[in-house]
PDB file of C-alpha atoms and ligand atoms in Angstrom:
ATOM      1  CA  MET T   1       5.131   0.066  18.417  1.00 98.00           C
ATOM      2  CA  ARG T   2       4.730  -2.382  15.521  1.00 98.00           C
ATOM      3  CA  VAL T   3       3.013  -1.271  12.339  1.00 98.00           C
ATOM      4  CA  MET T   4       2.445  -4.009   9.796  1.00 99.00           C
ATOM      5  CA  GLN T   5       2.176  -3.060   6.124  1.00 99.00           C
ATOM      6  CA  LEU T   6       0.365  -5.548   3.899  1.00 98.00           C
ATOM      7  CA  SER T   7      -0.169  -4.770   0.238  1.00 98.00           C
ATOM      8  CA  ASP T   8      -1.435  -5.853  -3.163  1.00 98.00           C
ATOM      9  CA  PHE T   9      -3.829  -8.757  -2.517  1.00 98.00           C
ATOM     10  CA  HIS T  10      -5.257  -8.418  -6.088  1.00 97.00           C
ATOM     11  CA  LEU T  11      -8.350 -10.470  -5.328  1.00 98.00           C
ATOM     12  CA  ARG T  12     -10.438 -10.996  -8.474  1.00 97.00           C
ATOM     13  CA  GLY T  13     -13.663 -12.180  -6.854  1.00 95.00           C
ATOM     14  CA  ASP T  14     -14.578 -14.442  -9.794  1.00 95.00           C
ATOM     15  CA  GLY T  15     -12.764 -17.650  -8.858  1.00 95.00           C
ATOM     16  CA  GLU T  16     -10.317 -17.332 -11.747  1.00 95.00           C
ATOM     17  CA  LEU T  17      -6.522 -17.324 -11.446  1.00 95.00           C
ATOM     18  CA  SER T  18      -4.888 -13.925 -12.047  1.00 93.00           C
ATOM     19  CA  PHE T  19      -3.123 -13.903 -15.415  1.00 92.00           C
ATOM     20  CA  GLY T  20      -3.895 -17.624 -15.604  1.00 91.00           C
ATOM     21  CA  VAL T  21      -1.368 -18.579 -12.910  1.00 94.00           C
ATOM     22  CA  ALA T  22      -1.706 -16.636  -9.638  1.00 95.00           C
ATOM     23  CA  ASP T  23      -4.131 -17.962  -6.999  1.00 96.00           C
ATOM     24  CA  THR T  24      -4.477 -14.666  -5.131  1.00 97.00           C
ATOM     25  CA  VAL T  25      -7.233 -16.034  -2.848  1.00 97.00           C
ATOM     26  CA  LYS T  26      -4.808 -18.675  -1.598  1.00 97.00           C
ATOM     27  CA  GLY T  27      -2.137 -15.994  -1.053  1.00 97.00           C
ATOM     28  CA  PHE T  28      -4.603 -13.865   0.925  1.00 98.00           C
ATOM     29  CA  ARG T  29      -5.544 -16.845   3.119  1.00 98.00           C
ATOM     30  CA  LEU T  30      -1.869 -17.682   3.747  1.00 97.00           C
ATOM     31  CA  CYS T  31      -1.327 -14.065   4.749  1.00 98.00           C
ATOM     32  CA  LEU T  32      -4.312 -13.977   7.154  1.00 98.00           C
ATOM     33  CA  ASP T  33      -3.270 -17.225   8.811  1.00 98.00           C
ATOM     34  CA  HIS T  34       0.318 -16.050   9.164  1.00 98.00           C
ATOM     35  CA  VAL T  35      -0.724 -12.755  10.757  1.00 98.00           C
ATOM     36  CA  LYS T  36      -3.095 -14.518  13.155  1.00 98.00           C
ATOM     37  CA  GLY T  37      -0.247 -16.758  14.333  1.00 98.00           C
ATOM     38  CA  LEU T  38       2.169 -13.937  15.162  1.00 98.00           C
ATOM     39  CA  ASP T  39       3.141 -13.350  18.790  1.00 98.00           C
ATOM     40  CA  PRO T  40       3.345 -10.519  19.574  1.00 98.00           C
ATOM     41  CA  GLN T  41       0.650  -9.157  17.305  1.00 98.00           C
ATOM     42  CA  PRO T  42       1.246  -5.885  15.438  1.00 98.00           C
ATOM     43  CA  ASP T  43      -0.356  -2.813  17.023  1.00 98.00           C
ATOM     44  CA  ILE T  44      -1.826  -1.582  13.742  1.00 98.00           C
ATOM     45  CA  ILE T  45      -2.105  -3.036  10.223  1.00 98.00           C
ATOM     46  CA  ILE T  46      -2.178  -0.872   7.097  1.00 99.00           C
ATOM     47  CA  VAL T  47      -3.020  -2.355   3.692  1.00 98.00           C
ATOM     48  CA  SER T  48      -1.411  -0.165   1.017  1.00 98.00           C
ATOM     49  CA  GLY T  49      -3.700  -0.716  -1.944  1.00 98.00           C
ATOM     50  CA  ASP T  50      -4.648  -3.038  -4.815  1.00 98.00           C
ATOM     51  CA  LEU T  51      -6.918  -4.995  -2.502  1.00 98.00           C
ATOM     52  CA  ALA T  52      -9.045  -6.033  -5.493  1.00 97.00           C
ATOM     53  CA  ASP T  53      -7.669  -6.798  -8.958  1.00 95.00           C
ATOM     54  CA  ASN T  54     -10.376  -5.094 -11.026  1.00 93.00           C
ATOM     55  CA  GLY T  55     -12.743  -3.460  -8.516  1.00 93.00           C
ATOM     56  CA  ASN T  56     -15.111  -6.454  -8.255  1.00 96.00           C
ATOM     57  CA  PRO T  57     -17.526  -6.055  -5.253  1.00 98.00           C
ATOM     58  CA  VAL T  58     -17.167  -9.790  -4.484  1.00 98.00           C
ATOM     59  CA  ALA T  59     -13.441  -9.176  -3.933  1.00 98.00           C
ATOM     60  CA  TYR T  60     -14.167  -6.395  -1.419  1.00 98.00           C
ATOM     61  CA  GLU T  61     -16.539  -8.682   0.457  1.00 98.00           C
ATOM     62  CA  MET T  62     -13.712 -11.228   0.685  1.00 98.00           C
ATOM     63  CA  VAL T  63     -11.366  -8.498   1.921  1.00 98.00           C
ATOM     64  CA  ARG T  64     -13.850  -7.324   4.525  1.00 98.00           C
ATOM     65  CA  LYS T  65     -14.497 -10.820   5.872  1.00 98.00           C
ATOM     66  CA  GLY T  66     -10.785 -11.678   5.889  1.00 98.00           C
ATOM     67  CA  LEU T  67      -9.599  -8.505   7.583  1.00 98.00           C
ATOM     68  CA  GLU T  68     -12.334  -8.871  10.229  1.00 98.00           C
ATOM     69  CA  GLU T  69     -10.624 -12.109  11.321  1.00 98.00           C
ATOM     70  CA  LEU T  70      -7.566 -10.154  12.449  1.00 98.00           C
ATOM     71  CA  SER T  71      -7.193  -8.878  16.012  1.00 98.00           C
ATOM     72  CA  PRO T  72      -5.284  -5.569  15.570  1.00 98.00           C
ATOM     73  CA  PRO T  73      -7.041  -2.540  14.105  1.00 98.00           C
ATOM     74  CA  VAL T  74      -6.767  -2.639  10.281  1.00 98.00           C
ATOM     75  CA  TYR T  75      -6.813   0.323   7.862  1.00 98.00           C
ATOM     76  CA  VAL T  76      -6.825   0.357   4.068  1.00 98.00           C
ATOM     77  CA  LEU T  77      -6.054   2.764   1.223  1.00 98.00           C
ATOM     78  CA  PRO T  78      -6.755   2.441  -2.521  1.00 98.00           C
ATOM     79  CA  GLY T  79      -4.467   1.344  -5.355  1.00 97.00           C
ATOM     80  CA  ASN T  80      -4.921   1.708  -9.104  1.00 97.00           C
ATOM     81  CA  HIS T  81      -6.797  -1.621  -9.273  1.00 96.00           C
ATOM     82  CA  ASP T  82      -9.349  -0.506  -6.656  1.00 97.00           C
ATOM     83  CA  LYS T  83     -12.641   1.347  -6.842  1.00 96.00           C
ATOM     84  CA  ARG T  84     -12.619   4.181  -4.346  1.00 96.00           C
ATOM     85  CA  GLU T  85     -16.408   4.412  -4.004  1.00 96.00           C
ATOM     86  CA  LEU T  86     -16.741   0.677  -3.293  1.00 97.00           C
ATOM     87  CA  MET T  87     -14.020   0.884  -0.639  1.00 98.00           C
ATOM     88  CA  LEU T  88     -15.779   3.845   1.028  1.00 98.00           C
ATOM     89  CA  THR T  89     -18.983   1.824   1.315  1.00 98.00           C
ATOM     90  CA  MET T  90     -17.980  -1.835   1.604  1.00 98.00           C
ATOM     91  CA  LEU T  91     -14.808  -1.221   3.684  1.00 98.00           C
ATOM     92  CA  LYS T  92     -16.083   1.841   5.509  1.00 97.00           C
ATOM     93  CA  GLY T  93     -14.873   0.676   8.920  1.00 96.00           C
ATOM     94  CA  PHE T  94     -11.299   0.300   7.599  1.00 98.00           C
ATOM     95  CA  CYS T  95     -10.951   3.814   6.153  1.00 96.00           C
ATOM     96  CA  PRO T  96     -11.920   6.579   8.617  1.00 98.00           C
ATOM     97  CA  VAL T  97     -12.177   9.412   6.126  1.00 98.00           C
ATOM     98  CA  LYS T  98     -13.469  12.747   7.406  1.00 97.00           C
ATOM     99  CA  GLU T  99     -15.954  14.906   5.492  1.00 95.00           C
ATOM    100  CA  ASP T 100     -13.386  17.618   4.666  1.00 94.00           C
ATOM    101  CA  ILE T 101     -11.419  15.339   2.296  1.00 98.00           C
ATOM    102  CA  ALA T 102     -13.973  12.679   1.175  1.00 96.00           C
ATOM    103  CA  PRO T 103     -14.197  10.960  -1.282  1.00 97.00           C
ATOM    104  CA  TYR T 104     -10.391  10.855  -1.288  1.00 98.00           C
ATOM    105  CA  ILE T 105      -9.229   8.118   1.042  1.00 98.00           C
ATOM    106  CA  CYS T 106      -6.987  10.227   3.271  1.00 98.00           C
ATOM    107  CA  TYR T 107      -6.876  10.116   7.077  1.00 98.00           C
ATOM    108  CA  THR T 108      -4.537  10.221  10.075  1.00 98.00           C
ATOM    109  CA  LEU T 109      -4.195   7.936  13.086  1.00 98.00           C
ATOM    110  CA  GLU T 110      -3.202   9.859  16.195  1.00 97.00           C
ATOM    111  CA  ASP T 111      -2.377   9.178  19.858  1.00 96.00           C
ATOM    112  CA  ASN T 112       0.336   6.595  19.167  1.00 97.00           C
ATOM    113  CA  PRO T 113       4.143   6.906  19.569  1.00 97.00           C
ATOM    114  CA  VAL T 114       4.337   7.047  15.760  1.00 98.00           C
ATOM    115  CA  ARG T 115       1.880   9.177  13.857  1.00 98.00           C
ATOM    116  CA  ILE T 116       0.292   7.542  10.812  1.00 98.00           C
ATOM    117  CA  VAL T 117      -0.813   9.582   7.823  1.00 98.00           C
ATOM    118  CA  VAL T 118      -2.531   7.914   4.859  1.00 98.00           C
ATOM    119  CA  PHE T 119      -3.121   9.602   1.501  1.00 98.00           C
ATOM    120  CA  ASP T 120      -4.716   8.689  -1.807  1.00 98.00           C
ATOM    121  CA  THR T 121      -2.748   8.747  -5.107  1.00 98.00           C
ATOM    122  CA  ILE T 122      -5.260   7.211  -7.478  1.00 96.00           C
ATOM    123  CA  GLY T 123      -6.705   8.795 -10.566  1.00 93.00           C
ATOM    124  CA  GLN T 124      -9.599   6.510 -11.502  1.00 79.00           C
ATOM    125  CA  GLY T 125      -8.813   4.568 -14.675  1.00 86.00           C
ATOM    126  CA  LYS T 126      -5.099   5.365 -14.473  1.00 92.00           C
ATOM    127  CA  HIS T 127      -2.295   2.898 -13.733  1.00 93.00           C
ATOM    128  CA  SER T 128       0.088   5.663 -12.634  1.00 95.00           C
ATOM    129  CA  GLY T 129       0.055   7.899  -9.550  1.00 97.00           C
ATOM    130  CA  TYR T 130      -1.937  11.153  -9.320  1.00 97.00           C
ATOM    131  CA  PHE T 131      -1.384  13.696  -6.516  1.00 98.00           C
ATOM    132  CA  ASP T 132      -4.643  15.595  -6.891  1.00 97.00           C
ATOM    133  CA  PRO T 133      -4.688  19.262  -5.708  1.00 98.00           C
ATOM    134  CA  PRO T 134      -7.230  18.663  -2.859  1.00 98.00           C
ATOM    135  CA  VAL T 135      -5.013  15.868  -1.547  1.00 98.00           C
ATOM    136  CA  GLN T 136      -1.945  18.108  -1.871  1.00 98.00           C
ATOM    137  CA  ALA T 137      -3.571  20.791   0.317  1.00 98.00           C
ATOM    138  CA  TRP T 138      -4.798  18.216   2.834  1.00 98.00           C
ATOM    139  CA  LEU T 139      -1.360  16.535   3.188  1.00 98.00           C
ATOM    140  CA  GLU T 140       0.458  19.860   3.541  1.00 98.00           C
ATOM    141  CA  LYS T 141      -1.915  20.872   6.318  1.00 98.00           C
ATOM    142  CA  GLN T 142      -1.723  17.509   8.111  1.00 98.00           C
ATOM    143  CA  LEU T 143       2.076  17.247   8.128  1.00 98.00           C
ATOM    144  CA  ALA T 144       2.364  20.810   9.457  1.00 98.00           C
ATOM    145  CA  LEU T 145       0.349  19.869  12.579  1.00 98.00           C
ATOM    146  CA  TYR T 146       3.116  17.708  14.163  1.00 97.00           C
ATOM    147  CA  PRO T 147       6.303  18.470  12.193  1.00 95.00           C
ATOM    148  CA  ASP T 148       8.685  16.860  14.689  1.00 93.00           C
ATOM    149  CA  LYS T 149       6.785  13.657  15.466  1.00 96.00           C
ATOM    150  CA  PRO T 150       8.031  10.387  13.951  1.00 96.00           C
ATOM    151  CA  THR T 151       5.561   9.747  11.145  1.00 98.00           C
ATOM    152  CA  LEU T 152       4.793   6.859   8.854  1.00 98.00           C
ATOM    153  CA  LEU T 153       3.218   8.159   5.657  1.00 98.00           C
ATOM    154  CA  PHE T 154       1.381   5.535   3.598  1.00 99.00           C
ATOM    155  CA  THR T 155       0.180   5.622   0.008  1.00 98.00           C
ATOM    156  CA  HIS T 156      -0.010   3.264  -2.977  1.00 98.00           C
ATOM    157  CA  HIS T 157       2.208   4.752  -5.712  1.00 98.00           C
ATOM    158  CA  PRO T 158       5.907   5.425  -4.979  1.00 98.00           C
ATOM    159  CA  PRO T 159       7.184   8.746  -6.324  1.00 98.00           C
ATOM    160  CA  PHE T 160      10.691   7.545  -7.162  1.00 98.00           C
ATOM    161  CA  THR T 161      11.871   5.787 -10.306  1.00 97.00           C
ATOM    162  CA  THR T 162      12.693   2.100  -9.886  1.00 98.00           C
ATOM    163  CA  GLY T 163      14.856   1.368 -12.920  1.00 97.00           C
ATOM    164  CA  MET T 164      12.213  -1.148 -14.081  1.00 97.00           C
ATOM    165  CA  GLY T 165      11.114   0.867 -17.104  1.00 96.00           C
ATOM    166  CA  MET T 166       7.507  -0.237 -17.450  1.00 95.00           C
ATOM    167  CA  MET T 167       6.739   0.754 -13.821  1.00 95.00           C
ATOM    168  CA  ASP T 168       8.427   4.178 -14.124  1.00 97.00           C
ATOM    169  CA  GLU T 169       5.428   6.073 -15.397  1.00 95.00           C
ATOM    170  CA  PRO T 170       4.767   9.808 -15.030  1.00 95.00           C
ATOM    171  CA  PHE T 171       3.282  10.640 -11.590  1.00 97.00           C
ATOM    172  CA  GLU T 172       1.122  13.700 -12.003  1.00 97.00           C
ATOM    173  CA  GLY T 173       1.740  16.289  -9.247  1.00 97.00           C
ATOM    174  CA  VAL T 174       4.879  14.563  -7.936  1.00 98.00           C
ATOM    175  CA  GLU T 175       6.814  17.877  -7.855  1.00 98.00           C
ATOM    176  CA  LYS T 176       4.362  19.154  -5.261  1.00 98.00           C
ATOM    177  CA  LEU T 177       4.833  16.023  -3.135  1.00 98.00           C
ATOM    178  CA  GLU T 178       8.592  16.552  -3.311  1.00 98.00           C
ATOM    179  CA  ALA T 179       8.227  20.184  -2.228  1.00 98.00           C
ATOM    180  CA  ILE T 180       6.086  19.187   0.765  1.00 98.00           C
ATOM    181  CA  LEU T 181       8.208  16.266   1.964  1.00 98.00           C
ATOM    182  CA  LYS T 182      11.465  18.233   1.842  1.00 98.00           C
ATOM    183  CA  ASN T 183      10.254  19.984   5.008  1.00 97.00           C
ATOM    184  CA  TYR T 184       9.641  16.776   6.965  1.00 97.00           C
ATOM    185  CA  PRO T 185      12.775  14.618   7.426  1.00 94.00           C
ATOM    186  CA  ASN T 186      11.019  12.733  10.249  1.00 92.00           C
ATOM    187  CA  VAL T 187       8.607  11.184   7.798  1.00 98.00           C
ATOM    188  CA  ARG T 188       9.078   7.706   6.323  1.00 98.00           C
ATOM    189  CA  LEU T 189       7.156   7.205   3.097  1.00 98.00           C
ATOM    190  CA  CYS T 190       5.789   3.658   2.723  1.00 99.00           C
ATOM    191  CA  CYS T 191       4.278   2.551  -0.608  1.00 98.00           C
ATOM    192  CA  GLY T 192       2.863  -0.505  -2.364  1.00 98.00           C
ATOM    193  CA  HIS T 193       2.313  -0.937  -6.144  1.00 98.00           C
ATOM    194  CA  ILE T 194       5.832  -2.053  -7.111  1.00 98.00           C
ATOM    195  CA  HIS T 195       5.427  -5.632  -5.819  1.00 98.00           C
ATOM    196  CA  ARG T 196       9.032  -5.679  -4.613  1.00 98.00           C
ATOM    197  CA  GLY T 197      10.811  -4.471  -1.485  1.00 98.00           C
ATOM    198  CA  ILE T 198      12.913  -1.391  -2.310  1.00 98.00           C
ATOM    199  CA  VAL T 199      14.526   1.183   0.009  1.00 98.00           C
ATOM    200  CA  THR T 200      15.674   4.573  -1.170  1.00 98.00           C
ATOM    201  CA  LYS T 201      15.781   8.245  -0.245  1.00 98.00           C
ATOM    202  CA  TRP T 202      13.458  10.641  -2.034  1.00 98.00           C
ATOM    203  CA  ALA T 203      12.873  14.339  -1.274  1.00 98.00           C
ATOM    204  CA  GLY T 204      15.103  13.867   1.790  1.00 97.00           C
ATOM    205  CA  VAL T 205      12.932  11.142   3.341  1.00 98.00           C
ATOM    206  CA  THR T 206      13.499   7.407   3.614  1.00 98.00           C
ATOM    207  CA  THR T 207      11.092   5.813   1.168  1.00 98.00           C
ATOM    208  CA  ILE T 208      10.183   2.144   0.787  1.00 98.00           C
ATOM    209  CA  THR T 209       8.011  -0.079  -1.317  1.00 98.00           C
ATOM    210  CA  THR T 210       6.827  -3.237   0.373  1.00 98.00           C
ATOM    211  CA  PRO T 211       7.046  -6.806  -0.828  1.00 98.00           C
ATOM    212  CA  PRO T 212       3.548  -7.876  -1.978  1.00 98.00           C
ATOM    213  CA  VAL T 213       1.189 -10.559  -0.758  1.00 98.00           C
ATOM    214  CA  SER T 214       0.588 -11.591  -4.399  1.00 97.00           C
ATOM    215  CA  MET T 215       2.800 -11.679  -7.507  1.00 97.00           C
ATOM    216  CA  THR T 216       6.387 -10.476  -7.085  1.00 97.00           C
ATOM    217  CA  ILE T 217       7.583  -8.330  -9.985  1.00 97.00           C
ATOM    218  CA  ASP T 218      10.548  -9.851 -11.776  1.00 96.00           C
ATOM    219  CA  LEU T 219      13.732  -7.817 -11.199  1.00 97.00           C
ATOM    220  CA  ASP T 220      14.405  -6.678 -14.747  1.00 96.00           C
ATOM    221  CA  LEU T 221      16.278  -3.344 -14.611  1.00 97.00           C
ATOM    222  CA  SER T 222      15.804  -2.512 -18.273  1.00 96.00           C
ATOM    223  CA  PRO T 223      13.450  -0.127 -20.165  1.00 96.00           C
ATOM    224  CA  GLU T 224      11.152  -3.128 -20.805  1.00 94.00           C
ATOM    225  CA  GLY T 225      11.370  -4.391 -17.201  1.00 95.00           C
ATOM    226  CA  GLY T 226       8.551  -4.323 -14.618  1.00 94.00           C
ATOM    227  CA  ASP T 227       5.900  -5.955 -16.795  1.00 95.00           C
ATOM    228  CA  THR T 228       6.311  -9.558 -15.634  1.00 96.00           C
ATOM    229  CA  PHE T 229       6.044 -11.357 -12.306  1.00 97.00           C
ATOM    230  CA  VAL T 230       7.251 -14.531 -10.633  1.00 97.00           C
ATOM    231  CA  MET T 231       5.372 -16.739  -8.188  1.00 96.00           C
ATOM    232  CA  ALA T 232       7.743 -15.958  -5.306  1.00 96.00           C
ATOM    233  CA  THR T 233       7.222 -16.111  -1.563  1.00 97.00           C
ATOM    234  CA  PRO T 234       4.599 -13.608  -0.385  1.00 97.00           C
ATOM    235  CA  GLY T 235       5.752 -10.899   1.993  1.00 98.00           C
ATOM    236  CA  TYR T 236       5.031  -7.740   3.949  1.00 98.00           C
ATOM    237  CA  THR T 237       6.848  -5.056   5.950  1.00 98.00           C
ATOM    238  CA  LEU T 238       6.942  -4.601   9.706  1.00 98.00           C
ATOM    239  CA  HIS T 239       7.761  -1.041  10.752  1.00 98.00           C
ATOM    240  CA  HIS T 240       9.146  -1.260  14.287  1.00 98.00           C
ATOM    241  CA  TYR T 241       9.471   1.928  16.338  1.00 98.00           C
ATOM    242  CA  PHE T 242      11.707   1.653  19.398  1.00 96.00           C
ATOM    243  CA  ASP T 243      14.536   3.553  21.011  1.00 94.00           C
ATOM    244  CA  GLY T 244      13.660   6.661  18.951  1.00 93.00           C
ATOM    245  CA  GLN T 245      14.082   5.000  15.550  1.00 96.00           C
ATOM    246  CA  ILE T 246      11.974   3.144  13.001  1.00 97.00           C
ATOM    247  CA  ASN T 247      13.339  -0.090  11.505  1.00 98.00           C
ATOM    248  CA  SER T 248      11.391  -1.383   8.506  1.00 98.00           C
ATOM    249  CA  HIS T 249      11.748  -5.165   8.255  1.00 98.00           C
ATOM    250  CA  PHE T 250      10.899  -6.942   5.019  1.00 98.00           C
ATOM    251  CA  CYS T 251       9.293 -10.240   6.091  1.00 98.00           C
ATOM    252  CA  LEU T 252       8.275 -13.469   4.326  1.00 98.00           C
ATOM    253  CA  ILE T 253       5.084 -15.519   4.671  1.00 98.00           C
ATOM    254  CA  PRO T 254       5.895 -19.268   4.592  1.00 96.00           C
ATOM    255  CA  SER T 255       4.444 -20.810   1.441  1.00 95.00           C
ATOM    256  CA  GLN T 256       5.084 -23.517  -1.172  1.00 91.00           C
ATOM    257  CA  ALA T 257       6.251 -20.877  -3.669  1.00 94.00           C
ATOM    258  CA  THR T 258       7.451 -22.319  -6.978  1.00 93.00           C
ATOM    259  CA  PHE T 259       9.204 -19.160  -8.263  1.00 93.00           C
ATOM    260  CA  SER T 260       7.728 -19.978 -11.704  1.00 94.00           C
ATOM    261  CA  GLY T 261       7.871 -17.198 -14.257  1.00 92.00           C
ATOM    262  CA  PRO T 262       8.388 -14.602 -15.524  1.00 94.00           C
ATOM    263  CA  HIS T 263       4.674 -14.359 -16.331  1.00 96.00           C
ATOM    264  CA  PRO T 264       3.335 -11.345 -18.269  1.00 94.00           C
ATOM    265  CA  PHE T 265       0.890  -8.889 -16.640  1.00 91.00           C
ATOM    266  CA  ALA T 266      -1.138  -9.051 -19.869  1.00 82.00           C
ATOM    267  CA  GLY T 267      -4.586  -7.364 -19.889  1.00 77.00           C
ATOM    268  CA  SER T 268      -4.218  -5.731 -16.423  1.00 80.00           C
ATOM    269  CA  GLU T 269      -7.276  -3.549 -15.531  1.00 78.00           C
ATOM    270  CA  ASN T 270      -7.458  -0.174 -13.771  1.00 86.00           C
ATOM    271  CA  PRO T 271     -11.184   0.354 -13.179  1.00 85.00           C
ATOM    272  CA  HIS T 272     -13.014   3.660 -13.465  1.00 70.00           C
TER     273      HIS T 272
HETATM  274 FE1  FE2 V   1      -0.454  -4.154  -7.269  1.00 79.36          FE
HETATM  275 FE1  FE2 V   2      -0.796  -0.814  -8.091  1.00 79.36          FE
END
């Protein structure tokens, strides 16, 4: 079973370049064309947040049209640059949220060799992660249903610290996430937001952040680091389940990347 994780399109929807340099529409198109050309195709595609850059409805319309071009089933979750209510309406078919947890974008995908659980870590208007009590209760209940099944758990914000100081913000409720995950070593936690591929272990579970489709964060492991990006090659992660194990491959999307930068993330928006 092949589960593709795309992340961080950051589409503006106004025709402007992000931060004056990043053509995120072009990056999104490169990504779509690359995915369409893959053989074999992934079985499922999950997009782990920051689909839009500032919650513009035009951006969600571009996302909807683009994702509808893909053959495998596609699912989405929100990042700090997204508007949850617009995703629930404009991308309804890509986020099968049940009444008991709406409007949080949390859901599970069952009946596959690997179980997929998606949960929402956004606090509207915040850049950092927020593990809201209703989501805590939902996740605890969901993971308890199939404790021994290999499970890919997707969200936007990673709970671990990266060493890039500006990205290591407080994550409200993270202690509760740690307490829950300690009981489920079969889970792999797969996040976006960091715009770099990182692998670590957190709360006893293998945890990754995926390379982004747009804007790779410059690797500056200092207290001031994490606030600039380079125009590097776009990427994604392919989680491959076979022979009883999950291998997470960091993959590249061929492009004419210039690696220009570092460029500042000045004036970044987290919409309410
Ligand atoms: Fe992002
Ligand atoms: Fe983010």
